[in-house]
Every structure is written in C-alpha cells, then in structure tokens.
C-alpha cells in the first residue's frame, strides 16, 4: 500500500460528518424550526386571546342588555318563584345559557338540573356583591372550560340609581372556542413540517452556492501542497469568497515565482560547483604529482622542509578528496547518478573495502557469510569507507563492523519504507567506543559540510586526516539510491553506532 499524499499522508475527503455543509443545513433548519415554533406559539396565543376576548365581551353585553330589558318588571324584594322566573327570562334572552340569580339568601337557577357549584367562584361573587359592576372569570370545571359573568342589578328610585341587592350570573360553555383554537393550533403545527423541509432545501442550495468555491479552493490548495505550483482557482464576483480566491492566486503566483527563482539559483550553484570541481581536477592532478615527489624525497630534505612537504602532500590529498566529493554530490543533485547493480557477496565487499585501505588490523569484523544482494559494489565500498573512516578518525578503538540480515518491523518509525511490507533487510553496523555524538550532532550529522569534530576528534594530530565534510551525506545518498537508509544512535555503553539498512534483493528483482 502506497501513501497517496505529500509526505505519505493520506488525503481526507472533503465530505465528512459534521462538515461545513452539514453545519449550514442544520443551522438553517434549526433557525427555521425555531422561527416556525415561535410564530405558531404567537399565533396561537393571539388567536386564543382574540376568541376568548370576543366571547367574553359578547357574554357581558348580552347579559347586560337582557338584564336591562327584564329588570323593570321585577319587584324587589322577590320571592323564590319570581326570582326563578327572572332567571329563566334572562337565560332565554341570552341563548339559553345557565343563569343564576341571587338575592340575599334566595338562589334561583334557570336550569334546575344544572350544577353550578364550582363554576361561580367566591371571588367573583364578592366582586359582584361589592357593586363593582360586571365581572367575569374563566374556570375549569370537570375538565371543561367555562366563562362565568356576573353583575349586580341596579334600580331607579325617585330618579336615583341604587343597587337592588339582586345578583345575576351567566355561565357560558367555552368548549367550542377551545376546540376552535385547538384546531387552529393543529393547522399551524402541521405547517411546520413543510416549512422546515423548504428551509432544508433552501439550505442545501445555499450551502452548495457557498461551498462550491470553497471546494475548488480546497482542491487547488491540495494540488499546491502536492507540488503543483501552477494550480489556480477561477475568481467570480466581488464577495469575500472571490477576495479569498484572488488572494490565493496571488499567493500561488508569488510562491511559483519564488520557487522558480530558487530553482534557478540552485541550478546555477550546482553548475558552479560542478564547473569549479571539474576545472580544479587538472591543476590538482599536477599538484598531487608534485606533492607525491616531494613526499618521497622528504627524508632527504631538512626537517622544516620535510615537514612542509608532508603537509603539502596531506592537504593536496584532502583537497583532491574534497573535489571528488563535490563532483559526486553535484551528480546526486543533478539526478545524474545510476546504479551499476549486480548480485554481490556483501561480506567479501566489506572485507575488500577494509583491506584496500589497510584497515583490516584496526577493525573487528563480524560478517555473516553468504549474504548476497543486488547492489552497486562501488557505492557500497564508498559507504563502508565513509562510515569506517569516520569511526577510525573520530571515535576510539575498538571499531566493530557487523553484517547481518534482518526482518525489520514494518511499523517501526525508523523502518526504511514504512509501507507495511515485511521485506528482508541487509544490516551493516559500524560502532566505535569514542565519546559518541550529542543529540544536536546526531540530528545534523548527515548534513553537508557538518562536522562534530569538537566532540569526536581525539587529538590535533588527526586534523590532517579529517574528511571533506561530505562523506556522511554521500553515504546517505548512496544508501537511498539502493532504497535504504542510514541511522545513527548511541552505542550500548558509549560511542556511536551507524547502521546501514538495505533491502535484500536477489537477482531478477528490480532495483528502483
């Protein structure tokens, strides 16, 4: 399984639960729902108030008119029979509502079978008895709503109006009004569903309009992050999203221009290094021949001249190595290196590399026999020479070289590929017993021209043997060319351990 994003990161789809589209739709629906519920509640309250107010006003007006029409023929104080007739006349005149007439201890009901207890409260009776005019009160009786209206009856005596002591109460059933307001509430409530549905549709359309340029901008950003510096978005309109798209395009233009400028400068620098290195090879060859002659005759020269001749020879050799390393690193930068790979016995390759440089007696080698892999023998020799040479120059004996095969844990962070494969690996460890490397040096040891000599050099006498500062960088590039890597860590007790890991490929397998 291969990573499908920059740096091995997997791209996440823009559609996911809780995304901006979902939040916009939910917000629209919630706002629409709150608005609909609020409007329904207000409409229900106003409609209910209007219906009840109309019924209440009608009941009060009807009772007053009927009392005004019947009261002149009524004699005060009444007896039970006349009080009952009075209640029946008032009831007939106001639509057969239940009417209760009271005069001191006498009580008459227009409907003798009606139960009026609980429908006329003591508070309403007290208000009417006090002569405060018409009063009313809505009550719940046996689960049903009723309106009780009461008023005192006044009489005219010698041109003056006085309270007769007669109280009249009318009881109106409000169940019809309650059913009307409930039906209205049901109708309004039923309209909430289509309103919310319409809000959801409008939210989807609005979200699409808003998110379409956002998606395009996100796609262009991912392309830009993946290395496509020519990615742009189309600017439409003059709103905030258009301004954002315009800013993105300007940023991408500046980034592309900077990248082009940096690439041009880098290419010039590489060409400069390659040209300088190439031009130095001829005079350096002549200098090397002269230095070699001087070193051979150094024993016949005076002490100061002999020391100068040897110094010239050492520095000329170091300069030659530096030029060769610069040319090699420039070829890596220019992607001009190729593997000349063949199946090779790695133990023989390591032994030959040590013997070629006269290090056989200075290095302890623990090499598994029969380890064969498809590698470029010359580049493996360069890696071994750099790692062992660093250990000999900057570490302390004994220097140990170990060769083995390993089936590395593919989930380990230091695994060379990290692709989850169970590939066999060739492992070459070079360990020394020197002071080791501090953490900041371990992080930079493979950088070009970086040297940790202050911590690793044993004495000033070794300065003549210092490398060019490119050895570990070249070794790492050669390892990567084989599909491997080099790691550095502290030794079990002290010193540093450089570990080369290469995939164990056999003949017939492709080397990428």
Coordinates of C-alpha atoms in Angstrom, one line a residue:
X1 CA 0.0 0.0 0.0
X2 CA 1.5 3.3 -1.1
X3 CA 0.9 6.7 0.5
X4 CA -1.3 8.8 -1.6
X5 CA -0.4 12.3 -0.4
X6 CA 2.6 14.5 0.1
X7 CA 5.0 13.0 2.7
X8 CA 2.9 9.8 2.8
X9 CA -0.1 11.5 4.4
X10 CA -3.5 10.2 3.2
X11 CA -5.9 12.7 1.8
X12 CA -9.1 13.1 3.7
X13 CA -12.3 13.5 1.6
X14 CA -14.0 16.9 1.9
X15 CA -17.3 15.3 2.7
X16 CA -17.5 14.1 6.2
X17 CA -20.0 14.0 9.1
X18 CA -20.0 17.4 10.8
X19 CA -18.7 19.2 7.8
X20 CA -19.5 22.7 6.8
X21 CA -22.4 21.6 4.5
X22 CA -24.0 19.7 7.4
X23 CA -23.5 22.6 9.8
X24 CA -25.0 25.1 7.3
X25 CA -28.1 22.8 6.7
X26 CA -28.5 22.1 10.4
X27 CA -28.3 25.9 11.2
X28 CA -30.9 26.7 8.5
X29 CA -33.3 24.0 9.7
X30 CA -32.8 24.9 13.4
X31 CA -33.5 28.6 12.7
X32 CA -36.5 27.8 10.5
X33 CA -37.8 25.4 13.2
X34 CA -37.4 28.0 16.0
X35 CA -39.0 30.6 13.8
X36 CA -41.9 28.4 12.9
X37 CA -42.4 27.3 16.5
X38 CA -42.2 30.9 17.7
X39 CA -44.7 32.0 15.1
X40 CA -47.0 29.2 15.9
X41 CA -46.9 30.0 19.6
X42 CA -47.5 33.7 19.0
X43 CA -50.3 32.9 16.5
X44 CA -52.0 30.5 18.9
X45 CA -51.7 32.9 21.8
X46 CA -53.1 35.9 19.8
X47 CA -55.9 33.7 18.2
X48 CA -56.9 32.2 21.6
X49 CA -56.9 35.7 23.2
X50 CA -59.0 37.1 20.4
X51 CA -61.5 34.3 20.5
X52 CA -61.9 34.4 24.3
X53 CA -62.0 38.2 24.3
X54 CA -64.8 38.2 21.7
X55 CA -66.7 35.6 23.6
X56 CA -66.2 37.4 26.9
X57 CA -67.3 40.7 25.5
X58 CA -70.4 39.2 23.9
X59 CA -71.4 37.4 27.0
X60 CA -71.1 40.6 29.1
X61 CA -73.0 42.7 26.6
X62 CA -75.7 40.1 26.2
X63 CA -76.2 39.7 29.9
X64 CA -76.3 43.4 30.5
X65 CA -78.8 44.0 27.7
X66 CA -81.1 41.2 28.9
X67 CA -81.0 42.4 32.5
X68 CA -81.8 45.9 31.3
X69 CA -84.8 44.6 29.4
X70 CA -86.1 42.3 32.2
X71 CA -85.3 44.2 35.4
X72 CA -88.0 46.9 35.1
X73 CA -90.8 44.3 35.5
X74 CA -89.1 42.7 38.5
X75 CA -90.2 43.6 42.0
X76 CA -87.7 43.8 44.8
X77 CA -87.6 42.1 47.3
X78 CA -88.5 39.0 45.2
X79 CA -89.9 35.6 46.4
X80 CA -88.5 32.3 45.2
X81 CA -91.0 31.9 42.3
X82 CA -90.4 35.4 40.9
X83 CA -86.7 35.0 41.2
X84 CA -86.8 31.8 39.3
X85 CA -89.0 33.4 36.5
X86 CA -86.4 36.2 36.4
X87 CA -83.6 33.8 35.9
X88 CA -85.5 31.9 33.2
X89 CA -86.3 35.1 31.3
X90 CA -82.7 36.2 31.3
X91 CA -81.5 32.8 30.2
X92 CA -83.9 32.7 27.3
X93 CA -82.8 36.1 26.2
X94 CA -79.1 35.3 26.1
X95 CA -79.2 32.0 24.2
X96 CA -80.3 29.5 26.9
X97 CA -77.2 29.9 29.0
X98 CA -77.3 28.9 32.6
X99 CA -78.3 31.9 34.7
X100 CA -78.1 32.1 38.4
X101 CA -80.0 34.8 40.3
X102 CA -79.3 35.6 43.9
X103 CA -81.0 37.9 46.3
X104 CA -79.7 37.7 49.8
X105 CA -80.5 34.1 50.9
X106 CA -82.6 33.2 47.8
X107 CA -80.9 31.5 44.9
X108 CA -82.6 30.6 41.6
X109 CA -81.2 28.7 38.6
X110 CA -82.6 28.8 35.1
X111 CA -82.0 25.1 34.7
X112 CA -82.9 23.3 37.9
X113 CA -80.8 20.3 36.9
X114 CA -77.6 22.3 36.4
X115 CA -74.9 22.0 38.9
X116 CA -73.5 25.5 39.4
X117 CA -71.2 24.8 42.4
X118 CA -67.6 25.2 41.4
X119 CA -68.4 27.3 38.3
X120 CA -69.1 30.5 40.1
X121 CA -66.2 31.3 42.4
X122 CA -66.3 33.1 45.7
X123 CA -64.0 35.8 44.3
X124 CA -66.5 36.6 41.5
X125 CA -69.4 36.7 44.0
X126 CA -67.6 39.0 46.3
X127 CA -66.7 41.4 43.4
X128 CA -70.4 41.5 42.2
X129 CA -71.8 41.8 45.7
X130 CA -69.5 44.8 46.3
X131 CA -71.2 46.6 43.4
X132 CA -68.1 47.0 41.3
X133 CA -70.0 46.4 38.0
X134 CA -69.8 43.5 35.6
X135 CA -67.2 40.9 36.4
X136 CA -66.1 37.7 34.7
X137 CA -63.8 34.7 35.4
X138 CA -62.7 31.8 33.3
X139 CA -62.8 28.5 35.2
X140 CA -62.1 24.8 34.6
X141 CA -64.9 22.6 35.8
X142 CA -64.7 18.8 35.4
X143 CA -62.0 19.2 32.8
X144 CA -64.0 21.7 30.6
X145 CA -63.6 25.4 30.3
X146 CA -66.4 27.8 31.3
X147 CA -66.8 31.6 31.4
X148 CA -68.8 32.9 34.4
X149 CA -70.1 36.5 34.1
X150 CA -71.7 38.3 37.0
X151 CA -73.2 41.8 37.6
X152 CA -75.4 43.5 40.1
X153 CA -78.9 44.7 39.2
X154 CA -79.5 48.4 39.8
X155 CA -82.9 50.0 40.1
X156 CA -84.1 53.6 39.7
X157 CA -85.8 55.1 42.7
X158 CA -87.0 58.7 42.6
X159 CA -84.6 59.4 39.8
X160 CA -81.7 57.9 41.5
X161 CA -79.9 54.7 40.7
X162 CA -79.2 52.3 43.5
X163 CA -78.1 48.6 44.0
X164 CA -81.1 46.4 44.4
X165 CA -79.2 43.5 46.1
X166 CA -80.0 41.2 43.2
X167 CA -77.0 39.5 41.6
X168 CA -77.2 37.7 38.2
X169 CA -74.6 35.3 36.9
X170 CA -74.4 33.7 33.5
X171 CA -72.3 30.6 32.8
X172 CA -71.1 30.2 29.2
X173 CA -69.6 26.9 27.9
X174 CA -66.2 27.6 26.2
X175 CA -65.6 24.2 24.8
X176 CA -66.5 25.3 21.3
X177 CA -64.0 28.1 21.4
X178 CA -61.4 25.8 22.9
X179 CA -61.9 23.4 20.1
X180 CA -61.6 26.2 17.5
X181 CA -58.3 27.4 19.0
X182 CA -57.0 23.8 19.2
X183 CA -57.9 23.2 15.5
X184 CA -56.1 26.4 14.6
X185 CA -53.0 25.2 16.6
X186 CA -53.1 21.8 14.8
X187 CA -53.3 23.6 11.4
X188 CA -50.4 25.9 12.2
X189 CA -48.4 22.9 13.7
X190 CA -49.0 20.9 10.5
X191 CA -47.5 23.7 8.5
X192 CA -44.2 23.5 10.4
X193 CA -43.1 20.3 8.6
X194 CA -43.3 21.8 5.0
X195 CA -41.7 25.0 6.3
X196 CA -38.8 23.0 7.8
X197 CA -38.5 20.9 4.6
X198 CA -38.4 24.1 2.5
X199 CA -35.8 25.5 4.8
X200 CA -33.7 22.4 4.4
X201 CA -33.9 22.6 0.6
X202 CA -33.0 26.2 0.6
X203 CA -30.1 25.4 3.0
X204 CA -28.8 22.8 0.6
X205 CA -29.0 25.2 -2.3
X206 CA -27.3 28.0 -0.2
X207 CA -24.7 25.5 1.1
X208 CA -23.9 24.4 -2.5
X209 CA -23.5 28.0 -3.6
X210 CA -21.2 28.8 -0.7
X211 CA -19.3 25.6 -0.6
X212 CA -18.6 25.2 -4.3
X213 CA -15.9 27.8 -4.4
X214 CA -14.6 26.6 -1.1
X215 CA -14.3 23.1 -2.5
X216 CA -12.5 24.4 -5.6
X217 CA -10.2 26.4 -3.3
X218 CA -9.5 23.3 -1.1
X219 CA -8.7 21.2 -4.2
X220 CA -6.4 23.9 -5.5
X221 CA -4.7 24.1 -2.1
X222 CA -4.2 20.3 -2.0
X223 CA -2.7 20.4 -5.5
X224 CA -0.4 23.3 -4.4
X225 CA 0.7 21.3 -1.4
X226 CA 1.4 18.3 -3.6
X227 CA 3.8 20.4 -5.7
X228 CA 1.6 21.7 -8.5
X229 CA 2.5 25.3 -8.2
X230 CA 0.5 26.1 -11.3
X231 CA -2.8 25.4 -9.6
X232 CA -5.2 28.3 -9.6
X233 CA -8.9 29.0 -8.9
X234 CA -11.3 31.0 -11.0
X235 CA -12.3 34.3 -9.5
X236 CA -16.0 35.1 -9.8
X237 CA -17.8 38.1 -8.3
X238 CA -16.7 40.6 -5.7
X239 CA -17.7 39.0 -2.4
X240 CA -15.5 37.6 0.4
X241 CA -15.0 34.3 -1.3
X242 CA -13.9 36.0 -4.5
X243 CA -11.4 38.0 -2.5
X244 CA -10.2 34.8 -0.8
X245 CA -9.7 33.2 -4.3
X246 CA -7.9 36.3 -5.5
X247 CA -5.6 36.2 -2.5
X248 CA -4.9 32.5 -3.0
X249 CA -4.0 33.1 -6.7
X250 CA -1.7 36.0 -5.7
X251 CA 0.0 33.8 -3.1
X252 CA 0.4 30.9 -5.5
X253 CA 1.9 33.3 -8.1
X254 CA 4.4 34.6 -5.6
X255 CA 5.2 31.1 -4.4
X256 CA 5.7 29.9 -8.0
X257 CA 7.9 32.9 -8.8
X258 CA 10.0 32.3 -5.7
X259 CA 10.3 28.6 -6.5
X260 CA 11.4 29.3 -10.0
X261 CA 13.9 31.8 -8.7
X262 CA 15.2 29.4 -6.1
X263 CA 15.4 26.6 -8.6
X264 CA 17.3 28.8 -11.0
X265 CA 19.7 29.9 -8.2
X266 CA 20.1 26.2 -7.1
X267 CA 20.8 25.1 -10.7
X268 CA 23.4 27.9 -11.0
X269 CA 25.0 26.9 -7.7
X270 CA 25.2 23.3 -8.8
X271 CA 26.7 24.2 -12.2
X272 CA 29.2 26.4 -10.4
X273 CA 30.2 23.7 -8.0
X274 CA 30.5 21.2 -10.8
X275 CA 32.4 23.6 -13.1
X276 CA 34.8 24.6 -10.3
X277 CA 35.4 21.0 -9.3
X278 CA 36.0 20.0 -12.9
X279 CA 38.4 22.9 -13.5
X280 CA 40.3 22.0 -10.4
X281 CA 40.9 18.4 -11.4
X282 CA 43.7 19.2 -13.8
X283 CA 45.8 21.5 -11.6
X284 CA 45.1 19.2 -8.7
X285 CA 46.5 16.3 -10.6
X286 CA 49.6 18.2 -11.3
X287 CA 49.8 19.3 -7.6
X288 CA 49.3 15.7 -6.5
X289 CA 52.2 14.5 -8.6
X290 CA 54.5 17.3 -7.3
X291 CA 53.4 16.6 -3.7
X292 CA 54.0 12.9 -4.2
X293 CA 57.5 13.5 -5.4
X294 CA 58.2 15.9 -2.5
X295 CA 56.9 13.3 0.0
X296 CA 59.1 10.6 -1.5
X297 CA 62.1 12.8 -1.1
X298 CA 61.1 14.3 2.2
X299 CA 63.7 12.2 4.1
X300 CA 66.5 13.8 2.2
X301 CA 65.2 17.4 3.0
X302 CA 65.9 19.5 6.1
X303 CA 63.4 18.9 8.9
X304 CA 61.4 22.0 8.3
X305 CA 61.3 21.4 4.5
X306 CA 60.4 17.8 5.1
X307 CA 57.5 18.7 7.4
X308 CA 56.3 21.3 4.9
X309 CA 56.5 18.8 2.1
X310 CA 54.4 16.2 4.1
X311 CA 51.9 18.9 5.0
X312 CA 51.5 20.0 1.3
X313 CA 51.1 16.3 0.3
X314 CA 48.4 15.8 3.0
X315 CA 46.5 18.9 2.2
X316 CA 46.7 18.3 -1.5
X317 CA 45.3 14.8 -1.0
X318 CA 42.5 16.3 1.2
X319 CA 41.7 18.9 -1.5
X320 CA 41.6 16.1 -4.1
X321 CA 39.1 14.2 -2.0
X322 CA 37.0 17.4 -1.5
X323 CA 36.9 18.0 -5.2
X324 CA 35.9 14.4 -5.9
X325 CA 33.2 14.6 -3.2
X326 CA 31.9 17.8 -4.6
X327 CA 31.6 16.3 -8.1
X328 CA 29.9 13.3 -6.7
X329 CA 27.3 15.3 -4.6
X330 CA 26.7 17.5 -7.7
X331 CA 25.8 14.4 -9.7
X332 CA 23.3 13.4 -7.0
X333 CA 21.8 16.9 -7.0
X334 CA 21.5 16.7 -10.8
X335 CA 19.8 13.3 -10.6
X336 CA 22.6 12.1 -12.9
X337 CA 23.7 9.0 -10.8
X338 CA 22.8 5.5 -11.9
X339 CA 23.2 2.2 -10.2
X340 CA 25.5 -0.4 -11.8
X341 CA 23.9 -3.2 -9.8
X342 CA 24.8 -6.8 -9.7
X343 CA 24.4 -9.7 -7.3
X344 CA 27.3 -9.3 -4.9
X345 CA 28.7 -11.1 -1.8
X346 CA 28.5 -8.3 0.7
X347 CA 30.9 -9.9 3.2
X348 CA 33.6 -10.1 0.5
X349 CA 32.8 -6.5 -0.5
X350 CA 33.2 -5.2 3.1
X351 CA 36.5 -7.2 3.6
X352 CA 37.8 -5.9 0.3
X353 CA 37.0 -2.3 1.3
X354 CA 38.8 -2.7 4.6
X355 CA 41.8 -4.3 3.0
X356 CA 42.1 -1.7 0.3
X357 CA 42.6 1.0 2.9
X358 CA 44.7 -1.0 5.2
X359 CA 42.1 -1.1 8.0
X360 CA 41.9 -4.9 8.4
X361 CA 44.1 -4.9 11.5
X362 CA 42.3 -1.9 13.0
X363 CA 38.7 -3.1 12.7
X364 CA 36.9 -6.0 14.2
X365 CA 34.7 -7.6 11.5
X366 CA 31.7 -9.8 12.3
X367 CA 30.3 -10.7 8.9
X368 CA 27.7 -13.2 8.2
X369 CA 28.8 -15.4 5.3
X370 CA 26.7 -16.0 2.2
X371 CA 24.8 -12.6 2.4
X372 CA 24.2 -11.8 -1.3
X373 CA 22.2 -8.9 -2.7
X374 CA 21.8 -6.9 -5.9
X375 CA 23.9 -3.7 -5.2
X376 CA 26.3 -1.4 -6.8
X377 CA 29.6 -2.7 -5.4
X378 CA 31.5 0.6 -5.9
X379 CA 28.8 2.6 -4.0
X380 CA 28.8 0.1 -1.1
X381 CA 32.5 0.4 -0.9
X382 CA 32.1 4.2 -0.7
X383 CA 29.5 3.8 2.2
X384 CA 31.8 1.4 4.1
X385 CA 34.9 3.7 3.6
X386 CA 33.0 6.7 4.9
X387 CA 31.4 5.1 7.9
X388 CA 34.5 3.1 9.0
X389 CA 36.8 6.1 8.2
X390 CA 34.7 8.3 10.4
X391 CA 34.8 5.8 13.2
X392 CA 38.6 5.5 13.0
X393 CA 39.2 9.2 12.8
X394 CA 36.7 10.5 15.3
X395 CA 35.9 7.5 17.6
X396 CA 38.1 5.3 19.7
X397 CA 39.0 1.6 19.3
X398 CA 37.8 -1.0 19.1
X399 CA 35.9 -0.2 15.9
X400 CA 33.5 -3.0 15.0
X401 CA 31.8 -3.8 11.7
X402 CA 28.8 -6.2 11.8
X403 CA 27.0 -7.6 8.8
X404 CA 23.7 -9.5 9.2
X405 CA 20.2 -9.9 7.7
X406 CA 17.1 -8.7 9.5
X407 CA 13.4 -8.8 9.0
X408 CA 12.6 -5.4 10.4
X409 CA 9.3 -4.4 12.0
X410 CA 7.5 -2.5 9.1
X411 CA 5.5 -0.4 11.6
X412 CA 8.6 0.9 13.4
X413 CA 9.2 4.7 12.9
X414 CA 12.8 4.0 11.6
X415 CA 11.7 1.4 9.1
X416 CA 13.2 2.4 5.8
X417 CA 10.0 2.3 3.8
X418 CA 7.2 2.4 6.3
X419 CA 4.9 0.9 3.7
X420 CA 3.9 -2.1 5.9
X421 CA 5.9 -4.6 3.9
X422 CA 7.8 -7.5 5.5
X423 CA 10.9 -7.2 3.3
X424 CA 14.2 -8.8 4.4
X425 CA 17.0 -6.2 5.0
X426 CA 20.7 -6.2 5.0
X427 CA 22.0 -4.5 8.1
X428 CA 25.6 -3.2 8.4
X429 CA 26.6 -1.6 11.7
X430 CA 29.7 0.4 12.3
X431 CA 30.4 1.0 16.0
X432 CA 33.2 2.7 17.9
X433 CA 34.0 3.3 21.6
X434 CA 34.6 7.1 21.3
X435 CA 32.8 9.9 23.1
X436 CA 29.7 9.5 20.9
X437 CA 27.6 12.2 19.4
X438 CA 25.4 14.7 21.3
X439 CA 21.8 14.9 20.3
X440 CA 22.1 18.0 18.3
X441 CA 25.0 16.5 16.3
X442 CA 23.0 13.3 15.6
X443 CA 20.3 15.3 14.1
X444 CA 22.7 17.1 11.7
X445 CA 25.4 14.5 11.1
X446 CA 24.2 13.8 7.6
X447 CA 24.1 17.4 6.6
X448 CA 26.7 18.6 4.0
X449 CA 29.9 20.1 5.5
X450 CA 28.7 19.5 9.0
X451 CA 31.4 18.3 11.4
X452 CA 31.1 17.3 15.0
X453 CA 34.9 17.4 15.5
X454 CA 34.7 19.3 18.8
X455 CA 33.1 16.3 20.4
X456 CA 34.6 13.5 18.4
X457 CA 38.2 14.4 17.4
X458 CA 40.7 12.6 19.6
X459 CA 43.6 14.9 19.1
X460 CA 45.0 17.6 16.9
X461 CA 47.3 15.1 15.4
X462 CA 44.3 13.7 13.5
X463 CA 43.4 17.0 11.8
X464 CA 45.4 16.0 8.7
X465 CA 43.1 13.1 8.4
X466 CA 39.8 15.0 8.6
X467 CA 37.4 14.4 5.7
X468 CA 35.7 16.8 3.4
X469 CA 32.5 17.1 5.4
X470 CA 30.6 15.4 2.6
X471 CA 31.3 11.8 3.5
X472 CA 28.2 11.0 5.5
X473 CA 26.0 13.0 3.1
X474 CA 27.3 11.0 0.1
X475 CA 27.0 7.7 2.1
X476 CA 23.3 8.5 2.8
X477 CA 22.6 9.4 -0.8
X478 CA 24.2 6.1 -1.9
X479 CA 22.0 4.2 0.6
X480 CA 18.9 6.0 -0.6
X481 CA 19.8 5.1 -4.2
X482 CA 19.6 1.5 -3.2
X483 CA 16.2 2.0 -1.5
X484 CA 17.8 2.0 2.0
X485 CA 18.8 4.4 4.7
X486 CA 21.5 5.1 7.4
X487 CA 20.7 5.8 11.0
X488 CA 22.9 6.9 13.9
X489 CA 22.5 6.2 17.6
X490 CA 24.5 5.9 20.8
X491 CA 26.3 2.6 21.4
X492 CA 25.2 0.2 24.2
X493 CA 27.9 1.6 26.6
X494 CA 29.5 4.6 24.8
X495 CA 30.5 5.6 21.3
X496 CA 28.4 6.0 18.2
X497 CA 26.7 3.3 16.0
X498 CA 26.0 4.0 12.3
X499 CA 23.5 1.5 10.8
X500 CA 23.1 0.9 7.1
X501 CA 19.9 -0.8 6.1
X502 CA 19.4 -2.0 2.5
X503 CA 16.6 -4.2 1.1
X504 CA 17.8 -7.7 0.5
X505 CA 17.1 -8.1 -3.3
X506 CA 18.1 -11.1 -5.3
X507 CA 18.9 -11.5 -9.0
X508 CA 15.8 -10.9 -11.1
X509 CA 14.3 -8.3 -8.7
X510 CA 14.1 -4.7 -9.9
X511 CA 16.3 -2.1 -8.2
X512 CA 14.4 1.2 -8.1

